[in-house]
């Protein structure tokens, strides 16, 4: 009978070993229609294993599963079998689904998976069905997950991912998974003991997917898992966990080397061609060169690379790609070149990954024609019919921008702003009227445009074209404050007369109407005066006017004032004065002087009154409408004015345009709190005290701190209250003593002489773990010698009370107390007689005062009573 059981056990063990076969694999999917997808499982197994899998169960991630038949079986070298399983599934709606496979078991002897013979292979793919992002296909992994390397030589691998939709891919290592999809216990990356951190000599490029293992040191089989995530417009739309196996063997030759290759680009409908060269230091080795990647496997106009091609010591092949418009996409294509020798037992390799961007051609023949107060743009239709529209950009004045060799779109550094987007490539013109507000006379408007594609890929930029409106109306140039006063202020207003006016249509005489409003934007304009002396009279002094409290804005209307033919010829844009406002700060005045004008101000000069000469001296300049005047005296009055310098980009108009603000005065005051101190805490367990030490802000960001507030709470996430205050800036320590518990949270704030209080310092919390927790000794000697006569705890803190019961070996209680100090003298609490020598037992419930509030902790043990 025993012999029969032994045979059964041997058979079971044999089946367990021979049933192990899985080496690696992944799951991919392809969208068919609607909510229906085709899913492919790819596995690599040990071919001689009797555990061959003609079918596998797949879990669809929606609570259902299917047994998929194997559709392809290919036996490769080294007893490796490639298995393909295909199935279709229709989902019920938009959601995120985790498609998974678990199959027992992995092959025996994987060095970085403990007990690999009993660990299943688990792989999964996440499918996101999102109607707002459109249908999706997972990336295809063109290189197999089974590979070989050599001890002491760099190992290089790339999964060869190709996304037919042109989505962005990212790569990272993850821990291999086993039963139920859980991380495999004890799994480690090769050559490292921490499963969560790959070693420094093992890396995965997150952008290209290149795996590099600089120098394997141990022979054997290793498994790695990588997570390949697919992104569309910044949204994760799928992920694949690929489980792969690497066999490291001893080798005695050198790997081939592929000559350096650079990432590149090509304009759609043109050809890219380059040579790929591989050499081997061992001149007698046969080197074979192959390649894969999206351009080589796509259906429409794939690239050409004669392969495999081999030669002794040196091999060359030419990559050629005749691109077409359908190849344009935002993400570059990856091409993977691989060279390997004929070494034994392992063929050494080199891999080079390059990116090729296929960019859309620039729209051609952009022209600009001024019409009225708008500019008419026209261009040729994009030569790529798969473009879906155009983006139009504008700036003031020529840019000098020339796109780089691979630079698509229009970078912000060129100074353009997008003004329109046309969602049809058949619409090849645009009226730019500044969103209905009209363009400004006197400015040169320069334009470029690009075509864009369904995945938001952008073409090269078009040619640049510029135009300006006819100068057939007056152009305002000056709104400058001559005198600052509540009642008797004065503003200088000037404009440039029209020089391209149709005098047949408007023969004159002419009249200028002066319109004014006391705000920036010309709201509620009122007519204040008129000039009837001809076109050349282009200066007006507005007085009296309140220039102290409000900005002044103006519009000049030109009328043909012929009695029988009176009409408005045109109006200037509205322009306001440069209005200066002041903001007080600590030893500083902050000047703001935002202008609202049709010309471009590029420089502002700041003037401050000299109290000795009563003159305004220049103290600085700015290219933005803000200026900080520092190193001032709090409480002292300072007066300022600002000069704006700018121009129109067109010729024939005064240049530069100079205007002055009103005079504004103010006093700096200390309203800036000090920087928060930085707090540190040491705990004195013997004194049951927390010692607070913090930095003095006067040493690095302030000069007038005079006081500190110390905040405290005994409970985590509870409101803090002021524990104490210190009235000296140099007093930066505090002892919080006589505590019931060291547990507590602290923060410190600093106050300056003006009463400004800083933000809280960093919050520092002290746990009772900072000191020894309550514990009891295991022996005491109540013999009256004055040493160790009482059973007392070791030094402790943060205990509110205890419930202690001491009993003898028969279970009778000999002592009990609630006092944390205990102080048992060895007498039986029932009889008041000395307890006999021996072992006693205790159960003690300790009520500790923690950051989370009172907590009970039970300790138990034995005591040796010796006399």
XYZ file of C-alpha atoms in Angstrom, residues 149 171 185 244 280 299 326 345 349 435 502 518 573 591 641 649 715 793:
18
model
C 21.718 37.712 -23.314
C 6.825 52.473 -20.566
C 5.744 37.177 -3.175
C 8.891 38.619 -20.800
C 31.496 43.255 -35.367
C -0.692 48.685 -44.914
C -2.016 59.524 -44.480
C 25.065 29.410 -27.387
C 22.887 41.746 -30.390
C -13.674 89.798 -33.678
C -10.884 109.817 -50.523
C -13.465 109.589 -17.202
C -9.530 104.322 -31.658
C 3.407 101.337 -8.968
C 4.830 110.022 -12.385
C 4.409 99.854 -36.479
C -4.651 65.809 19.448
C 7.654 49.863 35.706
